[in-house]
Coordinates of C-alpha atoms in Angstrom, one line a residue:
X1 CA 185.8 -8.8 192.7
X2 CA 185.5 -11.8 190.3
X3 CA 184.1 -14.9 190.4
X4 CA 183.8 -17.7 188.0
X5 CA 181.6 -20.8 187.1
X6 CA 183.6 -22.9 185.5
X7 CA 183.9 -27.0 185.2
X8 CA 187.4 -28.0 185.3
X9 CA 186.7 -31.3 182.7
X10 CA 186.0 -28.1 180.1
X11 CA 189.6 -26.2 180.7
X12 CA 190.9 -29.5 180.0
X13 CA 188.8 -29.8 176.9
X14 CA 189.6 -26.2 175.6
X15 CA 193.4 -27.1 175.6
X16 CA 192.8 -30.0 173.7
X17 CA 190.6 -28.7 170.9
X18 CA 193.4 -25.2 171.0
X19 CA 196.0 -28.4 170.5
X20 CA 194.1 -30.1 167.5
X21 CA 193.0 -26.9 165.9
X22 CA 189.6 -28.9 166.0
X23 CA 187.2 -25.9 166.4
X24 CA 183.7 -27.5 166.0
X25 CA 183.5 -25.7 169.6
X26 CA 185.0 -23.1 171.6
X27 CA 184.8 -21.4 175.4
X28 CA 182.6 -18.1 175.5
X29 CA 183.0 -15.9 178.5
X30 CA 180.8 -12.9 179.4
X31 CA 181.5 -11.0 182.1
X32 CA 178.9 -8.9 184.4
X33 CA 180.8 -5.4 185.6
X34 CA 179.8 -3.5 188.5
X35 CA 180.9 -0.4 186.3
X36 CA 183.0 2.3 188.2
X37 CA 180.4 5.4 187.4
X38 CA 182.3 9.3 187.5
X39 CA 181.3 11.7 190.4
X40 CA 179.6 14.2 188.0
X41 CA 178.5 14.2 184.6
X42 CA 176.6 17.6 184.4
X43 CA 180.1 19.3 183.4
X44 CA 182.5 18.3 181.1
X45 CA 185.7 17.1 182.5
X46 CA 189.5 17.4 181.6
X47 CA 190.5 14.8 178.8
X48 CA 192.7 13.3 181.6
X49 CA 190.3 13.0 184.2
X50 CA 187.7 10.7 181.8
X51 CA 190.7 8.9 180.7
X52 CA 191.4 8.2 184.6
X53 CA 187.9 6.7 185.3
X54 CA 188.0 4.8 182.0
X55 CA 191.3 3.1 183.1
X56 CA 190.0 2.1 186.6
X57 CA 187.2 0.4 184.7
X58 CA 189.2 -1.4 182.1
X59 CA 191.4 -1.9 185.4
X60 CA 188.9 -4.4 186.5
X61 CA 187.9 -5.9 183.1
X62 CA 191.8 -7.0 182.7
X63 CA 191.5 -9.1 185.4
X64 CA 188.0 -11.0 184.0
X65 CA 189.8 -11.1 180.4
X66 CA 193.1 -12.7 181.7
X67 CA 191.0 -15.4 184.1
X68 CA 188.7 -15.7 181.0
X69 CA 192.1 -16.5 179.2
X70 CA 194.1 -18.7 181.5
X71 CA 190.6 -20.6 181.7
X72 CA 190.8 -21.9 178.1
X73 CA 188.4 -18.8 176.3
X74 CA 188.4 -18.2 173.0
X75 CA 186.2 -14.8 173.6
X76 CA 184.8 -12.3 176.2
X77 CA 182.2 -10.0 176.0
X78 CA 182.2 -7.0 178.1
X79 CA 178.9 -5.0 179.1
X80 CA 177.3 -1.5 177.3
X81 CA 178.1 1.3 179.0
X82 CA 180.8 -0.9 180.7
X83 CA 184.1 1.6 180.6
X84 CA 182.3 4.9 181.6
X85 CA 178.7 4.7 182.7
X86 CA 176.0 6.3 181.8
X87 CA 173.4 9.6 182.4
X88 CA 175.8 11.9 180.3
X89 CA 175.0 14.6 178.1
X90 CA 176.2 15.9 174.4
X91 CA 178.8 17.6 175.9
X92 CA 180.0 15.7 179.3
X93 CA 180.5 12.7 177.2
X94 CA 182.9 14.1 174.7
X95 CA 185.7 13.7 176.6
X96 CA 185.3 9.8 176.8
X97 CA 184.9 9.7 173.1
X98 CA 187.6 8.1 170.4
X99 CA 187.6 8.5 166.8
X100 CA 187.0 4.3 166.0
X101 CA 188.2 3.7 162.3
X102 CA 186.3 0.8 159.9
X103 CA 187.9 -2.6 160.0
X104 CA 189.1 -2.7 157.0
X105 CA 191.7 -0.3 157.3
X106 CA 193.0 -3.7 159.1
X107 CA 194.8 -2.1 162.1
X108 CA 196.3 -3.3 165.3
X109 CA 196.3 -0.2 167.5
X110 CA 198.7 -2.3 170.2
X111 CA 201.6 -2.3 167.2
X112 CA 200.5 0.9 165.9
X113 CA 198.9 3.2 168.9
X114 CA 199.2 6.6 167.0
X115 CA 197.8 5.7 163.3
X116 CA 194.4 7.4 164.4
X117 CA 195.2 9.9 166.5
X118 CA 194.7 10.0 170.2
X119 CA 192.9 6.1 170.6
X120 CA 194.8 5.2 174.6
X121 CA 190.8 3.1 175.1
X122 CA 191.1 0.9 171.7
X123 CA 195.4 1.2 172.2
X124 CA 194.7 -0.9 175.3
X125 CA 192.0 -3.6 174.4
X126 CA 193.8 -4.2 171.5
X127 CA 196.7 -4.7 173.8
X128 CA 194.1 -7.1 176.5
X129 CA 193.3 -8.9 173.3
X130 CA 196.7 -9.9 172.2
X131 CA 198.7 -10.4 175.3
X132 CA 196.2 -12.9 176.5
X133 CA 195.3 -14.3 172.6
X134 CA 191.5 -13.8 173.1
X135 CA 189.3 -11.9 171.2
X136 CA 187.8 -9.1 173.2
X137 CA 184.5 -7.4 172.3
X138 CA 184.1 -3.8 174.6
X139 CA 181.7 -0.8 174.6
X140 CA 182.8 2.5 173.5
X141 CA 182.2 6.1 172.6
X142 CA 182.8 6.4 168.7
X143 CA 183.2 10.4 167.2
X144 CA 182.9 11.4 163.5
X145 CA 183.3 14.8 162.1
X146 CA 180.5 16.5 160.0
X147 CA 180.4 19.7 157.9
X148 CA 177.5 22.0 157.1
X149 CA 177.2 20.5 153.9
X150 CA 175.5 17.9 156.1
X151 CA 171.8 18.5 156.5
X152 CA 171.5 16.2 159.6
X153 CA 175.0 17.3 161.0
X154 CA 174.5 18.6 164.6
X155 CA 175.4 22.1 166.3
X156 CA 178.9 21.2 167.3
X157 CA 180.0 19.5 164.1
X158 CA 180.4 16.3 165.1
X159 CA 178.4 12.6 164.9
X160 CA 178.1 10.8 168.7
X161 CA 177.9 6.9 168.2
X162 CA 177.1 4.1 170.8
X163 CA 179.6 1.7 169.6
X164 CA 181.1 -2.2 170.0
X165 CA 184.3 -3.1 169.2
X166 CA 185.6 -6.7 168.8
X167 CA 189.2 -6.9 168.8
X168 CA 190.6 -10.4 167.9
X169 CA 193.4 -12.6 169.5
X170 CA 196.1 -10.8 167.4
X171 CA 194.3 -7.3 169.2
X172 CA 192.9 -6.6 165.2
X173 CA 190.0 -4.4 165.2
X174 CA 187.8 -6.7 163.5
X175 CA 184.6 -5.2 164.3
X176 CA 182.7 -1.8 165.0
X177 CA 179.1 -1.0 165.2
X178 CA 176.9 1.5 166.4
X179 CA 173.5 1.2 168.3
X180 CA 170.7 1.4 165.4
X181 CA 168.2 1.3 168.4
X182 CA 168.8 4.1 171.1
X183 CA 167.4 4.1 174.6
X184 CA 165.1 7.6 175.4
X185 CA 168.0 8.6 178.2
X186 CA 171.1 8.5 175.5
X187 CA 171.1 12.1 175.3
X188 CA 174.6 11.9 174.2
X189 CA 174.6 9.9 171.2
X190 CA 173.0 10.0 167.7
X191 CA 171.2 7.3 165.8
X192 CA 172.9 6.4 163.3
X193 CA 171.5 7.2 159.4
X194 CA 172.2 3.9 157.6
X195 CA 171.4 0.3 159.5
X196 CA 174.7 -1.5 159.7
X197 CA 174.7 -5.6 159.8
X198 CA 177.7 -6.4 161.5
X199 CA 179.1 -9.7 161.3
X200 CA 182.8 -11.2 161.0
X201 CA 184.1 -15.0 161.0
X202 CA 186.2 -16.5 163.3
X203 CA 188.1 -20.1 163.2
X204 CA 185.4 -20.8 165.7
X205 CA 182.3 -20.0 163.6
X206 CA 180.5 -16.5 162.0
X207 CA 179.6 -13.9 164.4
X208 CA 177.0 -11.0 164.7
X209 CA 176.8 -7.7 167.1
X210 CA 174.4 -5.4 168.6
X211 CA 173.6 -3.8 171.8
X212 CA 170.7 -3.4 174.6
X213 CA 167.5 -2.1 173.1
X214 CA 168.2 -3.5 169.5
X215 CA 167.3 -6.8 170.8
X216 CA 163.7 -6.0 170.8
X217 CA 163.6 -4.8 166.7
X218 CA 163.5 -6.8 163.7
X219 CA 166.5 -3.9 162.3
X220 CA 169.3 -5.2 163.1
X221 CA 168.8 -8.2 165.2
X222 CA 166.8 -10.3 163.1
X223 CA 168.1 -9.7 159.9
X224 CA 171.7 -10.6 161.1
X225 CA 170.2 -13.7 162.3
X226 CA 167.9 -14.6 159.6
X227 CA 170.1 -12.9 156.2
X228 CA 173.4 -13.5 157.3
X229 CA 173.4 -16.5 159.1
X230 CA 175.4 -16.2 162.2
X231 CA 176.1 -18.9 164.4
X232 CA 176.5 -16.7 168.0
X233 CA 175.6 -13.3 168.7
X234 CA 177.8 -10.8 170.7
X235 CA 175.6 -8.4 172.6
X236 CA 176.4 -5.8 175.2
X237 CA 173.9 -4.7 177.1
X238 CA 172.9 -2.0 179.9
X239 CA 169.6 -4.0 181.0
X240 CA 167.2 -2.9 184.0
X241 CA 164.9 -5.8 184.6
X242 CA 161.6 -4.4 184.2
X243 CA 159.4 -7.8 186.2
X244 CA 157.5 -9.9 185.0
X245 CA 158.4 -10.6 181.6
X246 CA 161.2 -8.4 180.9
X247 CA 163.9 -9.8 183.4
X248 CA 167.1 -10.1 181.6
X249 CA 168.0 -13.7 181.6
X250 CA 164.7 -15.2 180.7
X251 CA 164.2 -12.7 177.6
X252 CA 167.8 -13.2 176.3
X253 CA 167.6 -17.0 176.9
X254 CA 164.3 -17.1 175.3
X255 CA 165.5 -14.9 172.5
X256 CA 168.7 -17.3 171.7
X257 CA 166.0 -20.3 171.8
X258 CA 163.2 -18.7 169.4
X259 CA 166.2 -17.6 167.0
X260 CA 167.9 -20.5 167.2
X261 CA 171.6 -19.1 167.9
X262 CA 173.8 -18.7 170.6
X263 CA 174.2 -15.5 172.8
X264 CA 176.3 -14.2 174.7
X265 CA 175.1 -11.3 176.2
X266 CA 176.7 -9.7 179.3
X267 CA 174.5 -6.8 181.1
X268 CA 176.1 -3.9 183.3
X269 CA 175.8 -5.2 187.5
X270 CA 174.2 -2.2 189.4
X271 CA 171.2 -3.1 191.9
X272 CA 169.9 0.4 192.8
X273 CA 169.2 0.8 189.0
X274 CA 168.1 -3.0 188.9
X275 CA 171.0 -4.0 186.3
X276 CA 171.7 -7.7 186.6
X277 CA 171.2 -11.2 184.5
X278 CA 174.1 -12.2 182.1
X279 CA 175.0 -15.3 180.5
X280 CA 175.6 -17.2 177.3
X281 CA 172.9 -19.2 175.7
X282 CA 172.8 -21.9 173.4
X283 CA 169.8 -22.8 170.8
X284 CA 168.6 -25.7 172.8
X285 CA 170.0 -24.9 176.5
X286 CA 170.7 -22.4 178.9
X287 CA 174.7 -22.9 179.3
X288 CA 175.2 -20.4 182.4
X289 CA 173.2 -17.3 183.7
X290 CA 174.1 -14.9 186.6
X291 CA 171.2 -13.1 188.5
X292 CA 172.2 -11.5 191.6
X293 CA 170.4 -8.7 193.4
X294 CA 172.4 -9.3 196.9
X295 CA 175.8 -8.5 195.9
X296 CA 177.7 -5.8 194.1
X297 CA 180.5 -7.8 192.7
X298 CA 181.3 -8.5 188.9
X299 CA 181.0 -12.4 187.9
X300 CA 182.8 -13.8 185.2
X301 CA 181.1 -16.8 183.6
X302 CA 182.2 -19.3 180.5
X303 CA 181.1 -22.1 178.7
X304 CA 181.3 -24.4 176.0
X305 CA 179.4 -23.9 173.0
X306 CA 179.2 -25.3 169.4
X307 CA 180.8 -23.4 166.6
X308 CA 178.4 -24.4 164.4
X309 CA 175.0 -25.0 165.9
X310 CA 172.9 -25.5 162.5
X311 CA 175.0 -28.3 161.8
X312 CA 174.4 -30.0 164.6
X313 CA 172.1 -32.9 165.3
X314 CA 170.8 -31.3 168.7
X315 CA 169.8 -28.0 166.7
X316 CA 166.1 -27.4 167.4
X317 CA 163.2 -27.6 165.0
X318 CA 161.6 -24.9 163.7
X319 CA 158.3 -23.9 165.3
X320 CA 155.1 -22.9 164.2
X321 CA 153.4 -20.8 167.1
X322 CA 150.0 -21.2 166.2
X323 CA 149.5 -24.7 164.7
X324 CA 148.3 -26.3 167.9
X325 CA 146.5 -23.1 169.4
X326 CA 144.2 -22.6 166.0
X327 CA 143.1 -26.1 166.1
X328 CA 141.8 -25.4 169.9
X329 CA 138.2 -24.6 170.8
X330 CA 138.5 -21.6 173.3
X331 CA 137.6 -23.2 176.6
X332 CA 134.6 -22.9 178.2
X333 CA 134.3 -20.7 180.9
X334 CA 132.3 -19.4 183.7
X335 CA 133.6 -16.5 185.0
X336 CA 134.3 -12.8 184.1
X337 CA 137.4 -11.8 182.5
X338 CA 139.4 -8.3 184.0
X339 CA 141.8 -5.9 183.0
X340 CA 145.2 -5.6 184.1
X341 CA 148.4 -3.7 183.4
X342 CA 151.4 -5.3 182.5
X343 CA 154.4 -2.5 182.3
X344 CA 151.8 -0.3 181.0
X345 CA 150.0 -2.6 178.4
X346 CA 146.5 -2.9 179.3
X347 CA 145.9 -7.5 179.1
X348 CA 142.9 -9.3 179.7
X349 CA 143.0 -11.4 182.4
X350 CA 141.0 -14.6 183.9
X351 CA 141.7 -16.2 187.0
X352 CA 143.0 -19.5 187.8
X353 CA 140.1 -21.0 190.2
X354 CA 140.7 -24.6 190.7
X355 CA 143.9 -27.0 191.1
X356 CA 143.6 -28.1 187.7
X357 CA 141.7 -26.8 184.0
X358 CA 141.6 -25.6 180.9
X359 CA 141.2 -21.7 180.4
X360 CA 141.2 -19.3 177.3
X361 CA 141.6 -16.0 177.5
X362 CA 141.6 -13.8 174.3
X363 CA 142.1 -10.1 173.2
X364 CA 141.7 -8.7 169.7
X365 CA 143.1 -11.9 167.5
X366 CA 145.0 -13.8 170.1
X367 CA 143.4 -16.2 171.9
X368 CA 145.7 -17.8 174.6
X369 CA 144.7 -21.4 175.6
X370 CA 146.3 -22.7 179.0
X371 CA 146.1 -26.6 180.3
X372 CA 147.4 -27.4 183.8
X373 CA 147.4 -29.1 187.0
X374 CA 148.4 -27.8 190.4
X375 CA 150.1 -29.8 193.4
X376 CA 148.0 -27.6 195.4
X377 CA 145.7 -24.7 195.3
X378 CA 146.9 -22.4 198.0
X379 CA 144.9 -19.7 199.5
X380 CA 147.5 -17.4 200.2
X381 CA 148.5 -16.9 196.1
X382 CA 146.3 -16.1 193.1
X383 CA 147.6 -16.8 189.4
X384 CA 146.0 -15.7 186.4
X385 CA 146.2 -16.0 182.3
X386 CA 146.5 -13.1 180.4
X387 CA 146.6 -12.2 176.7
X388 CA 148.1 -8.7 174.9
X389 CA 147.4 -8.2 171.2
X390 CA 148.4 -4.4 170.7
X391 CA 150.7 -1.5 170.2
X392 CA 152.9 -0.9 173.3
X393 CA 153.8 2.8 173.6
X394 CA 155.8 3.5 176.8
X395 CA 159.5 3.7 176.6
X396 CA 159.4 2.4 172.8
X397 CA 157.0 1.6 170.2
X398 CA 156.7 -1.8 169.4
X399 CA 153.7 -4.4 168.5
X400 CA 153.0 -7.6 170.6
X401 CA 150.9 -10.1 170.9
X402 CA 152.1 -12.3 174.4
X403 CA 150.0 -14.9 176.2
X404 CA 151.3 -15.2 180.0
X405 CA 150.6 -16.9 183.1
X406 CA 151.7 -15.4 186.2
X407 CA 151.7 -15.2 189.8
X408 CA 149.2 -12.0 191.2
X409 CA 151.5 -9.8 193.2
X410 CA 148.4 -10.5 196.4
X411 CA 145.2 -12.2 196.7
X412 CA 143.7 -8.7 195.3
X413 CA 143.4 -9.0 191.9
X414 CA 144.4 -5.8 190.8
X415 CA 147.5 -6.7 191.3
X416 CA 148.2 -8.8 188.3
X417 CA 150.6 -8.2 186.4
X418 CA 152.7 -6.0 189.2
X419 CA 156.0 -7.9 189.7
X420 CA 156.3 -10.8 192.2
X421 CA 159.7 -12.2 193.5
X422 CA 158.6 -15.6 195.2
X423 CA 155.8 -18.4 194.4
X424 CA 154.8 -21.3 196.5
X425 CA 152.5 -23.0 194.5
X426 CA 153.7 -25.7 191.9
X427 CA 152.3 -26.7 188.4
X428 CA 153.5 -30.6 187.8
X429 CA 151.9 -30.2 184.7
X430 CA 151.1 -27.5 182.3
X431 CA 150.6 -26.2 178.6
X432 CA 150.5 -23.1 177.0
X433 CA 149.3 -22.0 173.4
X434 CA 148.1 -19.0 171.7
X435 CA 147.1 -18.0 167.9
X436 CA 150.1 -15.9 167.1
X437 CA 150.3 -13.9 163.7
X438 CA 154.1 -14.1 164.0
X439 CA 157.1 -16.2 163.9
X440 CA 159.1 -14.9 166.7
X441 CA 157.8 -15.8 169.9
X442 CA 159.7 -15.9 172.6
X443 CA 159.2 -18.8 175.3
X444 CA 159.7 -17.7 179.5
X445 CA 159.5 -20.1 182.1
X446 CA 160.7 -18.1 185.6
X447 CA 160.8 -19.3 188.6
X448 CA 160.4 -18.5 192.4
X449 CA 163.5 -16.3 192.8
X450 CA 163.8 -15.3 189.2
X451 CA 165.4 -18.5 188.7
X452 CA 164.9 -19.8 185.5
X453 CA 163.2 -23.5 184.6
X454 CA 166.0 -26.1 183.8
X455 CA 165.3 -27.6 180.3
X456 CA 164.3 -31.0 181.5
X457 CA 161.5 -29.7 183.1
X458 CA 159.7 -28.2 179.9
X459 CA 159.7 -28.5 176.3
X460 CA 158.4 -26.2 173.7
X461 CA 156.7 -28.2 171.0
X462 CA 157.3 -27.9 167.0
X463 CA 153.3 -27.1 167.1
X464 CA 153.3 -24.5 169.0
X465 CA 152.9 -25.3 172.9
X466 CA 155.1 -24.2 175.9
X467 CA 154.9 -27.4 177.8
X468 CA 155.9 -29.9 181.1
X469 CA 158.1 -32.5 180.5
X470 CA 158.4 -34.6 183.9
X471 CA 155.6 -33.6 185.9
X472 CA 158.3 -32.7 188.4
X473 CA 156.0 -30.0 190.3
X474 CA 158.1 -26.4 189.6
X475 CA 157.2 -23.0 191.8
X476 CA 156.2 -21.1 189.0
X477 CA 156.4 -17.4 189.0
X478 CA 155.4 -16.1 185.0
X479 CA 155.5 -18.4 182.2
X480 CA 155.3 -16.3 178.9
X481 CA 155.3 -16.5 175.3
X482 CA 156.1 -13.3 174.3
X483 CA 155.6 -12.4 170.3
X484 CA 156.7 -9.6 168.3
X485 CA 154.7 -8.3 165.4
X486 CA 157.8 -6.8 163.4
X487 CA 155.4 -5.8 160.3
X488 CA 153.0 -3.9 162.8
X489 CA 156.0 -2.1 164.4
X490 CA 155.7 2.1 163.8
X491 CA 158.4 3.6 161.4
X492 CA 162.0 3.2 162.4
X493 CA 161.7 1.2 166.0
X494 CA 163.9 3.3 168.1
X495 CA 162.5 6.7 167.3
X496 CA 159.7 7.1 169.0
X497 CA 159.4 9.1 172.5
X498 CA 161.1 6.9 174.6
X499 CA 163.0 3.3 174.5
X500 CA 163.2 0.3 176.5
X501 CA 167.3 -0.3 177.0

């Protein structure tokens, strides 16, 4: 099934600018796919039987590309993982697998379907893309041969890749790259030796590419940002929120407002495995977001965006995380702090007493400094401030420093930090600093529901401070500014024993 959100007043808009040739903006679609999975992937199957399931799956993504289409977008992005599934091995994925050529050998596989062999996956999305005069960005399995003269070439003579492909409204492959960053579970595929920065231009503004887990490293996401200068990011993604401050639409939203692009990241739909939250993201705005844990349908979403954000006069300001939080006395306080696990990083925590105050809580060099006021201070729910200066080392290696406030999962407050789907109690105001040794922070403000804060409520501030806007009082659930320590990171993010996707 697919549904859309869609204003009308921007179809309308999208034919004019297509009329003009105006592009200062253009219609982004993602779409969120309730991926059809295969009955087994312990065995290999027949050739024909992967290309069966593959089919039924891009089956269902025609439909979302030719709404997308009809609808006035210029591009779609498709999920990771999105035209087979995952939980495959070495050997049960090969038969899903396609040799994918460079883009420069500037091929349209629709016109030419037999240049590269046997390629029926990349035939038909080149086809999607050029019937429907979209550009089409997809998930596939890339396969390059190796020799022995190859040190790092594997037992059965062949490289594995975790790959995007971005096929443009011609259906010209004008895009491939393969996931730098690989979950612990992608048994199947190989990192890949050399980093590649993917990027290509459009009549619509310069695009980058990457996938899932490479969101969280400085290799390649940063550096396509920051080096090349990309207006909007592509990203496929296979995310299982992972509550409180790894839920899919606050990070990506928060990630497309610290680096100052847009995104447009759509995320596999599959509740039992806690896959959900897509939508496309501008610098200063969240355009549309889907978060759905009820249903088991697909949802296409578009929007509007600017082609060219850093030329705009909305663009937001550079910020500088720690300017307001340095020049902050730690507050007072009269109580103990406690420790508290957040996804398996050990914070420091101290509890929110009163209806209003000022707390700081600190650990190793970050000091977090909170300011807020409560409607009311309920009985029934306990919220505390937390700080995380450290190493994480579960399911990736990566160094952080994030100040939080959040909701306790009970009255017991050993349960802080344990996820929380509802809140009751609402801040009208609030403010939240810490003394960050990085750049990239990452701002959160969720909701009761998972529902992220509408931009009118909050503001984050050039010095530094996640902050109320209106007073309007808002039921908050975790507010977060999350920071990554790139130069702190171990060797080669990715590599270690195991991988947030």
């Amino acid at each position: 099934m697919i549904t859309s959100h869609f204003p009308k007043y921007v179809a309308v808009f999208a034919l004019f600018v297509l009329s003009v040739g105006a592009l200062d903006t253009f219609i982004a679609a993602v779409y969120e796919h309730a991926v059809l999975l295969p009955n087994r992937t312990e065995t290999p199957v027949p050739k024909e039987e992967a290309l069966l399931l593959m089919n039924k799956n891009i089956d269902v993504l025609e439909k979302a590309v030719k709404l997308a289409a009809r609808q006035g977008a210029h591009i779609i992005v498709t999920p990771e993982d999105g035209i087979y599934g995952w939980v495959f091995t070495r050997e049960t994925i090969y038969p899903y697998l396609e040799d994918i050529p460079h883009p420069e050998v500037n091929w349209i596989p629709c016109r030419d379907p037999r240049r590269f062999g046997y390629t029926p996956v990349q035939d038909r999305l080149s086809c999607l893309a050029k019937d429907n005069s979209i550009y089409v960005v997809a998930n596939i399995g890339d396969k390059k041969p190796c020799n022995a003269s190859d040190p790092q070439c594997p037992p059965d003579g062949h490289y594995q890749y975790n790959t995007d492909v971005v096929f443009d409204s011609e259906g010209r492959l004008v895009a491939r790259y393969h996931k730098y960053n690989l979950f612990a579970p992608e048994i199947q595929f190989d990192f890949p030796k050399d980093l590649e920065l993917v990027t290509f231009d459009t009549p619509f503004g310069k695009f980058g590419i990457f996938t899932c887990f490479d969101i969280f490293s400085h290799d390649p996401a940063v550096l396509v940002v920051d080096e090349f200068q990309v207006d909007s990011v592509l990203y496929p993604t296979a995310w299982y929120n992972t509550l409180p401050l790894l839920s899919a639409v606050s990070f990506h939203s928060a990630w497309a407002r610290a680096m100052r692009v847009n995104l447009l990241a759509a995320n596999t739909h599959n509740t039992s495995m806690h896959m959900t939250g897509s939508g496309i993201y501008a610098p200063e705005a969240v355009k549309v977001y889907h978060y759905d844990m009820e249903t088991e349908s697909g949802q296409l979403m578009l929007s509007e965006l600017k082609s060219r954000p850093r030329s705009e006069p909305t663009y937001p300001a550079a910020v500088n995380w720690a300017a307001y939080a340095r020049g902050v006395k730690p507050f007072p306080s009269e109580q103990s702090d406690f420790p508290g696990m957040i996804y398996f990083d050990e914070f420091t925590f101290t509890e929110l007493k009163r209806n209003t105050g000022n707390y700081t809580v600190c650990q190793k060099d970050l000091c977090c400094h909170l300011t807020y006021k409560m409607s009311e201070k309920r009985t029934d729910e306990v919220y505390a401030l937390g700080a995380f200066d450290g190493l994480h080392t579960v399911e990736g290696q990566c160094y952080l420093q994030i100040c939080t406030l959040l909701k306790c999962q009970t009255t017991d407050l050993r349960t802080c930090g344990e996820p929380v789907g509802s809140a009751f109690t609402r801040f009208g105001e609030f403010s939240l600093s810490g003394t960050f040794g990085t750049s990239y922070v990452f701002p959160q403000l969720i909701l009761s529901g998972s529902q992220l804060a509408p931009e009118r409520h909050y503001e984050v501030s050039r010095d530094g401070r996640l902050r109320s806007r209106d007073r309007v009082p808002l039921p908050v659930l975790v507010m977060a500014l999350y920071g990554r320590v790139f130069e702190k990171d171990p060797p080669r993010l990715g590599q270690g024993p195991g991988k947030l996707q």
